[in-house]
XYZ file of C-alpha atoms in Angstrom:
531
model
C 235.481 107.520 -28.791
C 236.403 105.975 -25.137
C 235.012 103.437 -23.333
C 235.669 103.967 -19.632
C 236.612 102.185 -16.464
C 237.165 104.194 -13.664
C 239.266 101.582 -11.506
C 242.337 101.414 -14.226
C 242.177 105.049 -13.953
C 244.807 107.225 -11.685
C 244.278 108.113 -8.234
C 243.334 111.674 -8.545
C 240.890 110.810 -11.884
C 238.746 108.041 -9.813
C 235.490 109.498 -8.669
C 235.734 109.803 -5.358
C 232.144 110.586 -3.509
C 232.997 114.237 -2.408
C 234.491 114.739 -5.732
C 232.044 113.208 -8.123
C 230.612 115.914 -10.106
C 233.825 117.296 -10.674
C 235.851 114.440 -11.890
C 232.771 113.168 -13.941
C 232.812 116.325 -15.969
C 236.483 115.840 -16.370
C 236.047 112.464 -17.787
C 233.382 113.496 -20.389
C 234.550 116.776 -21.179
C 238.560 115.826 -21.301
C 238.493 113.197 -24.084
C 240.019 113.978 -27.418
C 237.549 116.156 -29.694
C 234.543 115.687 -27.159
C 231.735 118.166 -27.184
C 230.561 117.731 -24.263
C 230.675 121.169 -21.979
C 230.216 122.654 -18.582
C 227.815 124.918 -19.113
C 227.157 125.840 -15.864
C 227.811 125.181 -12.187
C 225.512 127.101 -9.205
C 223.785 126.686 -5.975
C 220.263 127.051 -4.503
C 219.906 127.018 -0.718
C 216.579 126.506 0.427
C 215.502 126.562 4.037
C 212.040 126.083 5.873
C 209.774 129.042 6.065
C 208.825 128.328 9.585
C 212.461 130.449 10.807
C 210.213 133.280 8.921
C 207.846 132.887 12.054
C 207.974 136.258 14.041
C 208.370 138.527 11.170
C 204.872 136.734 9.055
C 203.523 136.374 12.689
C 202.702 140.386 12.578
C 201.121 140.329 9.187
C 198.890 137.616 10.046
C 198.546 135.459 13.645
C 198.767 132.042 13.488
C 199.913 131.946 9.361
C 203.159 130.200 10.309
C 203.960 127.845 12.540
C 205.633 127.959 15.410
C 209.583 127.631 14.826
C 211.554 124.406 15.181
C 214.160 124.315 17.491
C 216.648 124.101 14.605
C 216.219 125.590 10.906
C 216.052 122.909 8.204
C 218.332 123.649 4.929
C 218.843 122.003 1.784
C 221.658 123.051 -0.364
C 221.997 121.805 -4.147
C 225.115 122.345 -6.485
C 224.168 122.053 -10.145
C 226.661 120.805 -13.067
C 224.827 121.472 -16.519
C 226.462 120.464 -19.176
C 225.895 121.355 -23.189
C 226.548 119.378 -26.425
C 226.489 121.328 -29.645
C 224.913 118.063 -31.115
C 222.304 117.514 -28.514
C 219.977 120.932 -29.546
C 217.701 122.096 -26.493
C 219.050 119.066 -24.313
C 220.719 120.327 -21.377
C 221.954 117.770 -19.055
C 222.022 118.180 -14.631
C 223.871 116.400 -12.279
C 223.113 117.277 -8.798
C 223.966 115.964 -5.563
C 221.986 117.542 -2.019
C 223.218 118.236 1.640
C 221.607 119.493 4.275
C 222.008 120.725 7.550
C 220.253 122.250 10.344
C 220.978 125.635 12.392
C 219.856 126.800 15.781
C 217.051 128.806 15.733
C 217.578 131.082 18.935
C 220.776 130.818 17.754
C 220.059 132.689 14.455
C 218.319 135.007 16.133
C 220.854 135.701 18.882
C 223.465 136.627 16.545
C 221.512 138.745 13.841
C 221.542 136.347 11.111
C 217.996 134.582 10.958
C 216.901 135.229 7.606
C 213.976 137.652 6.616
C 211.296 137.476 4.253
C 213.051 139.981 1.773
C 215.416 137.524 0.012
C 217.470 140.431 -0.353
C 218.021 141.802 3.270
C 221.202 141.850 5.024
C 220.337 138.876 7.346
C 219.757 136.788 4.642
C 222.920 137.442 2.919
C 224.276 136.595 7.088
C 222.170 133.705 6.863
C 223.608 132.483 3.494
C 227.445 133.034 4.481
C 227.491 131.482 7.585
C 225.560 128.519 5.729
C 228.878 128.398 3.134
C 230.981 128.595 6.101
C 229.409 125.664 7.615
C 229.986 123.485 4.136
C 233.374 124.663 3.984
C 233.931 123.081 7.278
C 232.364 119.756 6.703
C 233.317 119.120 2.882
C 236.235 117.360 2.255
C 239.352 118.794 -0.006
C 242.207 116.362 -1.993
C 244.663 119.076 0.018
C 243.203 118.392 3.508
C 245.980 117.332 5.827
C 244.615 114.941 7.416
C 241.761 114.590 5.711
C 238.611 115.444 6.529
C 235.904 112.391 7.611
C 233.007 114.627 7.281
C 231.296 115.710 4.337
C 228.370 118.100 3.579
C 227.119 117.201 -0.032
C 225.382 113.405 -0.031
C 227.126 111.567 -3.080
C 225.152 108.528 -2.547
C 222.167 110.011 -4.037
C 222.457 111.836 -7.526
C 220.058 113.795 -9.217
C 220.044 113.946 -13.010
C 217.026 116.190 -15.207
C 217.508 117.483 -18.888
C 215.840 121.051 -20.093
C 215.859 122.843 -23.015
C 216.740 126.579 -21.478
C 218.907 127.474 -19.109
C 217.456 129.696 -15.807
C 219.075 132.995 -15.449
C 221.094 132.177 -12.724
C 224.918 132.629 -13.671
C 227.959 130.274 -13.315
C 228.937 129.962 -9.446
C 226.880 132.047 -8.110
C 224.253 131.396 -5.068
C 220.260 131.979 -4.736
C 218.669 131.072 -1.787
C 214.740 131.672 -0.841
C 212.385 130.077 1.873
C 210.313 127.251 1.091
C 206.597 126.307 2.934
C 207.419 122.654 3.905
C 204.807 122.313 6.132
C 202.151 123.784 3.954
C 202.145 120.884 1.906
C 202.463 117.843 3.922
C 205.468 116.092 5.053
C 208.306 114.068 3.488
C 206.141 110.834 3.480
C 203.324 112.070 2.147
C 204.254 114.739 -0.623
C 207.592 113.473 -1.982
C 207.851 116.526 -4.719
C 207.161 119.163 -2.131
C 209.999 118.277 0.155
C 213.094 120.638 0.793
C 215.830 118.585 -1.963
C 212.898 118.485 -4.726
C 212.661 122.358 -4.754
C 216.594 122.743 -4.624
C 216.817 120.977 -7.307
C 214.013 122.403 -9.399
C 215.434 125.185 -12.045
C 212.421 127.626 -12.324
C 211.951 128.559 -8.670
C 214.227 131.106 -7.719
C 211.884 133.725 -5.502
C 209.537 133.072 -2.554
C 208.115 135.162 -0.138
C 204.914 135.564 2.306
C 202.960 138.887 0.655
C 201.114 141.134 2.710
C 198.137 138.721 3.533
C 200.796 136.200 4.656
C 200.187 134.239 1.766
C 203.132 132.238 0.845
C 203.824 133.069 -3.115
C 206.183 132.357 -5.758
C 207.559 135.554 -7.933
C 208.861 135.383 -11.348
C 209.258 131.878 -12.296
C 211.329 131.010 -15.183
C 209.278 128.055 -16.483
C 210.298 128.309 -20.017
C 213.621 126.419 -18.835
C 210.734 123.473 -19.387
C 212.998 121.503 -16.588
C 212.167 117.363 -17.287
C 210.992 115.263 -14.199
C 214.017 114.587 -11.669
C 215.790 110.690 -11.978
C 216.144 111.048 -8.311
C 219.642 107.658 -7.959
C 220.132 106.158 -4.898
C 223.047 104.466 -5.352
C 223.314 102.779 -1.686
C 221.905 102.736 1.659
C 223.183 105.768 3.713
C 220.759 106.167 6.610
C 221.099 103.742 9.910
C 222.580 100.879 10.160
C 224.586 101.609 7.783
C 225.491 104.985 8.189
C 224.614 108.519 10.347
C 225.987 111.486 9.564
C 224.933 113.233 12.937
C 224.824 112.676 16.521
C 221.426 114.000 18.052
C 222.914 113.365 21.373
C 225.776 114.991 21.450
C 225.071 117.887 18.445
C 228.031 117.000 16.369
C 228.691 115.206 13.147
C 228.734 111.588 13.800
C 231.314 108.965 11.747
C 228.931 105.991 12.223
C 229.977 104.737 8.862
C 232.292 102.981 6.447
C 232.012 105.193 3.187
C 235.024 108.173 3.589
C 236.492 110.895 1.448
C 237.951 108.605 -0.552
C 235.265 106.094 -1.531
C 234.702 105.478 -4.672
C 231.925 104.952 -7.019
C 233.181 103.195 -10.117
C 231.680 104.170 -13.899
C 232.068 101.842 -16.364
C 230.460 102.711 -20.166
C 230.621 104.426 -23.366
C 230.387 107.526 -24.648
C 230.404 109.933 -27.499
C 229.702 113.112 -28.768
C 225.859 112.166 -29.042
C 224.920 109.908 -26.379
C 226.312 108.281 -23.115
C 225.512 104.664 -21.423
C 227.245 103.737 -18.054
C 226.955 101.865 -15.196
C 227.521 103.181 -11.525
C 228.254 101.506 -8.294
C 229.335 102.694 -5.169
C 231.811 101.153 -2.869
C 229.909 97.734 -1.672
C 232.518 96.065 0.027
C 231.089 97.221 3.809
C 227.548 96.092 2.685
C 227.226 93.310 0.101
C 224.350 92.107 0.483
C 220.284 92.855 0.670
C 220.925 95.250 -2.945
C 221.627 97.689 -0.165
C 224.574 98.885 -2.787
C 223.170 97.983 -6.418
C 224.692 98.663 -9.491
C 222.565 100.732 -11.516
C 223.166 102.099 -15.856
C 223.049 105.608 -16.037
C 221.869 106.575 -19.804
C 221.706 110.222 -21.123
C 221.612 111.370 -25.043
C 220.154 110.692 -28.219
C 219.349 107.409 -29.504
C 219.305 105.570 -32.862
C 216.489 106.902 -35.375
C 214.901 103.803 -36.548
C 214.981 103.339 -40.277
C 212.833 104.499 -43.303
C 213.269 104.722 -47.036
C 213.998 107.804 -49.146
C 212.610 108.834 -52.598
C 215.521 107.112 -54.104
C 214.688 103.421 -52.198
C 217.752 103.938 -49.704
C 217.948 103.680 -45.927
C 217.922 106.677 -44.030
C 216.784 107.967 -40.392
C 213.650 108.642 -39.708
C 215.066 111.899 -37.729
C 217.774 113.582 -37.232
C 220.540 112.097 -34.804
C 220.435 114.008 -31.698
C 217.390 116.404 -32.222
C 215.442 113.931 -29.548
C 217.211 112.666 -26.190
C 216.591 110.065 -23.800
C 217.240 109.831 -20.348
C 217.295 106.991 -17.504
C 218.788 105.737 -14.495
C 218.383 103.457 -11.674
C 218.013 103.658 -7.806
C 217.886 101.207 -5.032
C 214.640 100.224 -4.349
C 212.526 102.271 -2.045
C 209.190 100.938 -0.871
C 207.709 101.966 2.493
C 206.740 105.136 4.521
C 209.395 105.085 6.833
C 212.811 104.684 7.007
C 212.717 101.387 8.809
C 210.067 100.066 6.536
C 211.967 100.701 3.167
C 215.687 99.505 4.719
C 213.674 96.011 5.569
C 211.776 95.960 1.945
C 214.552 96.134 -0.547
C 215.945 92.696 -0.422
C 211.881 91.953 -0.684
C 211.496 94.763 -3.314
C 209.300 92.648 -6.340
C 210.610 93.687 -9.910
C 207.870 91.744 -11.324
C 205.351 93.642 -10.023
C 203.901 96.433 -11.444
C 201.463 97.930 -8.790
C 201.087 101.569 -7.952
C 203.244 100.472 -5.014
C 206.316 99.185 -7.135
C 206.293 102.299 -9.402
C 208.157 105.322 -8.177
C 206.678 108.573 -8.255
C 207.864 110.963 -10.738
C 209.874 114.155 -9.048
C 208.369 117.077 -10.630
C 209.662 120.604 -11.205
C 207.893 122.930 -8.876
C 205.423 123.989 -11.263
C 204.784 120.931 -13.677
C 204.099 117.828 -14.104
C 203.839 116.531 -17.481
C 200.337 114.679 -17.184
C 199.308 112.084 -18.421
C 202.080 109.612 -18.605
C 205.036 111.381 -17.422
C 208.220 109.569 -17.293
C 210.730 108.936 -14.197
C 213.857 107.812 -15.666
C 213.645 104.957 -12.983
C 210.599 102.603 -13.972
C 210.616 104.123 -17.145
C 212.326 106.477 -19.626
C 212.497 110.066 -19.986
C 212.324 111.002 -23.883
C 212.792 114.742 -24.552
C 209.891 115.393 -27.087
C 207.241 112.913 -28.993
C 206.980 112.899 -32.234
C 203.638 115.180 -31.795
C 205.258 117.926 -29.259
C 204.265 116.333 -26.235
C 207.160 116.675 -23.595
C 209.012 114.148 -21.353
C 206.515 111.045 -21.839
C 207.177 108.007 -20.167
C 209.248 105.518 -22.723
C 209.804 101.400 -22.106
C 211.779 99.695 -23.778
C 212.115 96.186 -25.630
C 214.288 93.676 -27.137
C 214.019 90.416 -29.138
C 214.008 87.602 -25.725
C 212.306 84.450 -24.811
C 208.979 84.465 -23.093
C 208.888 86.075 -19.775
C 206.496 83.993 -18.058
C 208.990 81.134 -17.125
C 207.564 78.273 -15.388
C 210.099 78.747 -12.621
C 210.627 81.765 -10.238
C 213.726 83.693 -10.566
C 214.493 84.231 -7.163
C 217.375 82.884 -4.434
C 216.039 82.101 -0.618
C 218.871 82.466 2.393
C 219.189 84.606 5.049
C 221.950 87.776 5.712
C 223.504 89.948 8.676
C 220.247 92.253 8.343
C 217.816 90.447 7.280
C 215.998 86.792 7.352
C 215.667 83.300 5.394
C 212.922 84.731 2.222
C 212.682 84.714 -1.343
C 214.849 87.564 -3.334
C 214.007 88.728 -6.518
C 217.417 90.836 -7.561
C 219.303 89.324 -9.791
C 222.358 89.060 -7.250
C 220.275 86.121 -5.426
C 219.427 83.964 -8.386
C 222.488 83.922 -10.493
C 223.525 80.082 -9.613
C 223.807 77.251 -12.153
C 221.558 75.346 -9.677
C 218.486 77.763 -10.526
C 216.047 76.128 -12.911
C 214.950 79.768 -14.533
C 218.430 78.521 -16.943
C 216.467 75.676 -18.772
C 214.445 79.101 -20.370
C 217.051 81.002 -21.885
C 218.702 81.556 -24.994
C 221.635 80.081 -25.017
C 224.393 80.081 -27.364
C 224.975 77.719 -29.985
C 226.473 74.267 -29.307
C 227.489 74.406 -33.007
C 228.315 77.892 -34.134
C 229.130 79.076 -30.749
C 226.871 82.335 -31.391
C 224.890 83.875 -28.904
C 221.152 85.410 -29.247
C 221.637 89.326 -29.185
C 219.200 92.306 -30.088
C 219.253 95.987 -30.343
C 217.333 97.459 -27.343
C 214.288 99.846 -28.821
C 212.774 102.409 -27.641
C 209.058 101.987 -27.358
C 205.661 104.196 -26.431
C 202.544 102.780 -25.502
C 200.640 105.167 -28.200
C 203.093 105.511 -30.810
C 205.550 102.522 -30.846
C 208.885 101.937 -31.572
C 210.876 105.227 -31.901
C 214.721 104.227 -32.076
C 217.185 102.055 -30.085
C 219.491 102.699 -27.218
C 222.844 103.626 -28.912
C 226.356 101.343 -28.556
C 224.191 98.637 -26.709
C 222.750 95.188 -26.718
C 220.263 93.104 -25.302
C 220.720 89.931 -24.008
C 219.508 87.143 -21.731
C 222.308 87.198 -18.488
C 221.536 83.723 -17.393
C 224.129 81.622 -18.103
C 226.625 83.895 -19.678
C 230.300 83.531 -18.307
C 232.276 85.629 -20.908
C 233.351 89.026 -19.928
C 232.560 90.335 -23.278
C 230.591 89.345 -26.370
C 232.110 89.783 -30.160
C 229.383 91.504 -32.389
C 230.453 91.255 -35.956
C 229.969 94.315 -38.050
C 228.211 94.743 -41.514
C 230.514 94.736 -44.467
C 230.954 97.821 -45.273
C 231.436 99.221 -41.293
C 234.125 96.586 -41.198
C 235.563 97.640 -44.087
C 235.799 101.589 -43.120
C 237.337 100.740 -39.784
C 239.612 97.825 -40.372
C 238.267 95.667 -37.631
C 235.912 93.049 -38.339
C 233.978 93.284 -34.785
C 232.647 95.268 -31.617
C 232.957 94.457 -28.554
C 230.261 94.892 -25.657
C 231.259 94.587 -22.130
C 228.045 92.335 -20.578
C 226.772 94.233 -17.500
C 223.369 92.916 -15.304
C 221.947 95.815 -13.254
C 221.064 95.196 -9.815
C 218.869 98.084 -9.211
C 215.347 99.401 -9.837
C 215.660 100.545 -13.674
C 213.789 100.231 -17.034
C 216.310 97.457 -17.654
C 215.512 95.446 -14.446
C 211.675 96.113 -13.662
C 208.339 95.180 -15.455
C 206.733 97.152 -16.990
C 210.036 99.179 -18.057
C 210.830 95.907 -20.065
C 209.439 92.949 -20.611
C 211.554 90.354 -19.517
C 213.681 91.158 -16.738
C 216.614 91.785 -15.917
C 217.884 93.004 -19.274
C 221.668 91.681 -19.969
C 223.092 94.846 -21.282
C 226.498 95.065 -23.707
C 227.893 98.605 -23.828
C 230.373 98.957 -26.422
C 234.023 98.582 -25.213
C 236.362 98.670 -27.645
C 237.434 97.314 -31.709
């Protein structure tokens, strides 16, 4: 089974951010014997209900408001992919564009939607908004290329379900959603326009004869897992702006193109996935404004128990119960401004309301009590009981996490000044006195502490361990990879005497880099490379 590094890989295999889904499900459906699938790939289009204005207007004054000058619209494209050995475990990858349209506009030419999803201005509405993508994304046979882009690689969406919806491959839905109804972006993060084009059981909307704005036919037995929403870099100003107010075109202010890259590094097989992900940071370095985050779908390792006849065996079956987590780049503030200036500041030793994301729901669930996120916490599929997506943590053999001294670096950069950082970035230097609490390897065997990564919930404990991976403490460690040698009999079967993990330390907001998610932080990870 392959370890993979997308930089060694050709040109046309690197995943390139207007290309990611695509190439990703090349690389883990493309190795030899893998059973990993595309299952599916569709769109949902959703646009604010307020363009509905004039036609809800004469059902009911005053139900809607008044029309923006320009229609918001949120377009998702789904890849769901299947593994025959991964039973009711779908998994999503989804990235989001939007755009907006001119309202008079719209109306001028005919094709301003209507409240019956399946009217002929809709369907107008709905080709002139894939006429509009077509003209901003990017091809690998544009000549010259093209320097805009439509779908937003830097943030990825990832969910697991057990059912699929009854939408069919490639095709498009598109229905209305009441934005306003429910608050704004700030306030109500799950009722925003990307959370409900990414949700899998809302395909129908409309306003009913009161004006009441209702959802038809719902396909909630898909049982659609809370969204890992991954930001995997800054791409809002200073950084970057994708559209010119001014002047009503789409702006270049930016140094990520059609052909930047966001490189994978990991393992996987036909059970489980681990990998790290990092976008191009060479225009923005530093502030974690570009973190490297892991990116960890599948099943897990059963703990052990004993059988009738005294031997080891799983507690469960291999793949019957998934896991899923990712990261993000911190995001802590109301506004825009406000979280740009508090990620360098972002506190992963804090465990606040504040510091803990809020889980993006489905539409029409939300999992309570302890729902997980798949950001400060992990997404299992099923407890042992029945309950559904709880929120996981995980742990690992380590010295005590209250150190004396704080990990943290203090200097100033380009965008921001002289204070203490907490990721681990800032810290890493010989001169920092968190390395006298460590361990570190032996002086006279020349080992190094390790430990499998578990599983844990706060109820009912240890359930398994993260698969091909080990936990380590990062200070201090140099090597690019750390030997693991195998039992007896493994060594014997394969011929080789040892793994290899390739040591990774994840910048970003993740189970493996934020209390509570683990308990000593930042987690020094070793995903299996190669014998």
């Amino acid at each position: 089974m392959p370890h993979i590094d997308t930089s060694i890989l050709q040109e046309d295999q690197r995943l390139k951010e207007p290309y990611f889904q695509e190439r990703f499900a090349n690389l883990i459906t493309g190795y030899t014997d893998s059973t990993w699938e595309i299952e599916r790939v569709f769109y949902k289009a959703v646009y604010d209900s307020s363009a509905l204005h004039e036609e809800i207007l004469q059902m009911k004054p005053d139900s809607v408001p008044e029309p923006q000058s320009l229609v918001d619209v949120a377009v998702a494209r789904h890849y769901v992919f299947k593994n025959e050995n991964l039973p009711k475990a779908f998994f999503g990858v989804v990235v989001v564009g939007s755009l907006c349209l001119e309202y008079e506009q719209l109306k001028k030419d005919g094709k301003l939607p209507k409240n019956d999803q399946q009217s002929a201005e809709t369907a107008a509405f709905l080709e002139l908004i894939q006429e509009k993508i077509d003209k901003l994304e990017p091809s690998p046979t544009d000549d010259p290329p093209k320097v805009t882009k439509f779908y937003d690689a830097s943030t990825l969406y990832f969910y697991t379900c057990e059912y699929m919806p009854s939408i069919q491959d490639g095709e498009w839905r598109i229905m209305p959603w009441d934005n306003w109804r429910y608050g704004t972006v700030d306030e109500v993060d799950r009722r925003t326009m990307n959370n409900a084009a990414v949700d899998i059981e809302v395909w129908k909307t409309k306003y009913n004869e009161n004006a009441d704005f209702i959802i038809q036919e719902p396909e909630t037995y898909c049982v659609q897992s809370p969204i890992v929403k991954a930001v995997l870099r800054w791409a809002e100003l200073p950084l970057e702006r994708r559209y010119n107010p001014s002047y009503k075109v789409e702006d270049t202010k930016t140094n990520w193109w059609y052909d930047s890259e966001i490189r994978l590094t990991g393992f996987i097989d036909n059970y489980s996935m681990f990998f790290s992900l990092q976008a191009d940071n060479t225009p923005a370095w530093e502030d974690n404004v570009v973190p490297k985050i892991p990116l960890y779908f599948g099943a897990f390792e059963p703990l052990k128990k004993e059988d009738e006849t005294g031997n080891k065996v799983d507690s469960e079956p291999l793949g019957e119960v998934t896991v899923l987590f990712a990261g993000t780049m911190p995001q802590v503030g109301k506004s825009s401004i406000a979280q740009f200036e508090n990620i360098s500041k972002y506190d992963f030793d804090n465990y606040d309301k504040q510091y803990v994301t809020p889980p993006m729901f489905p539409i029409l669930k939300n999992y309570t009590r302890h729902p997980g996120n798949g950001i400060n916490n992990c997404i299992v599929r099923k407890d042992k009981a029945g309950g559904r997506y709880e929120g996981y943590y995980l742990s690992w053999d380590a010295v005590p996490n209250d150190m004396p001294p704080k990990r943290t670096g203090k200097y100033s950069t380009e965008f921001s000044g002289e204070f203490e950082r907490d990721y681990p970035r800032a810290w890493q230097n010989h001169m920092n006195p968190a390395y006298n609490y460590e361990h570190t390897p032996s002086r006279y065997t020349e080992r190094a502490h390790v430990s499998k990564i578990y599983i844990d919930h706060p109820e009912s404990g240890k359930r398994g361990a993260l698969r091909h991976a080990i936990g380590f403490v990062p200070i201090g460690k140099v090597a690019a990879r750390i030997r693991l040698e195998k039992e007896p009999c493994a060594a014997t079967t394969s011929g080789n005497k040892y793994d290899y993990f390739k040591m990774h330390v994840f910048d970003g907001l993740s189970p493996l880099t934020a209390r509570p998610g683990t308990p000593f932080r930042p987690v020094g990870v070793g995903i299996k490379d190669t014998e």
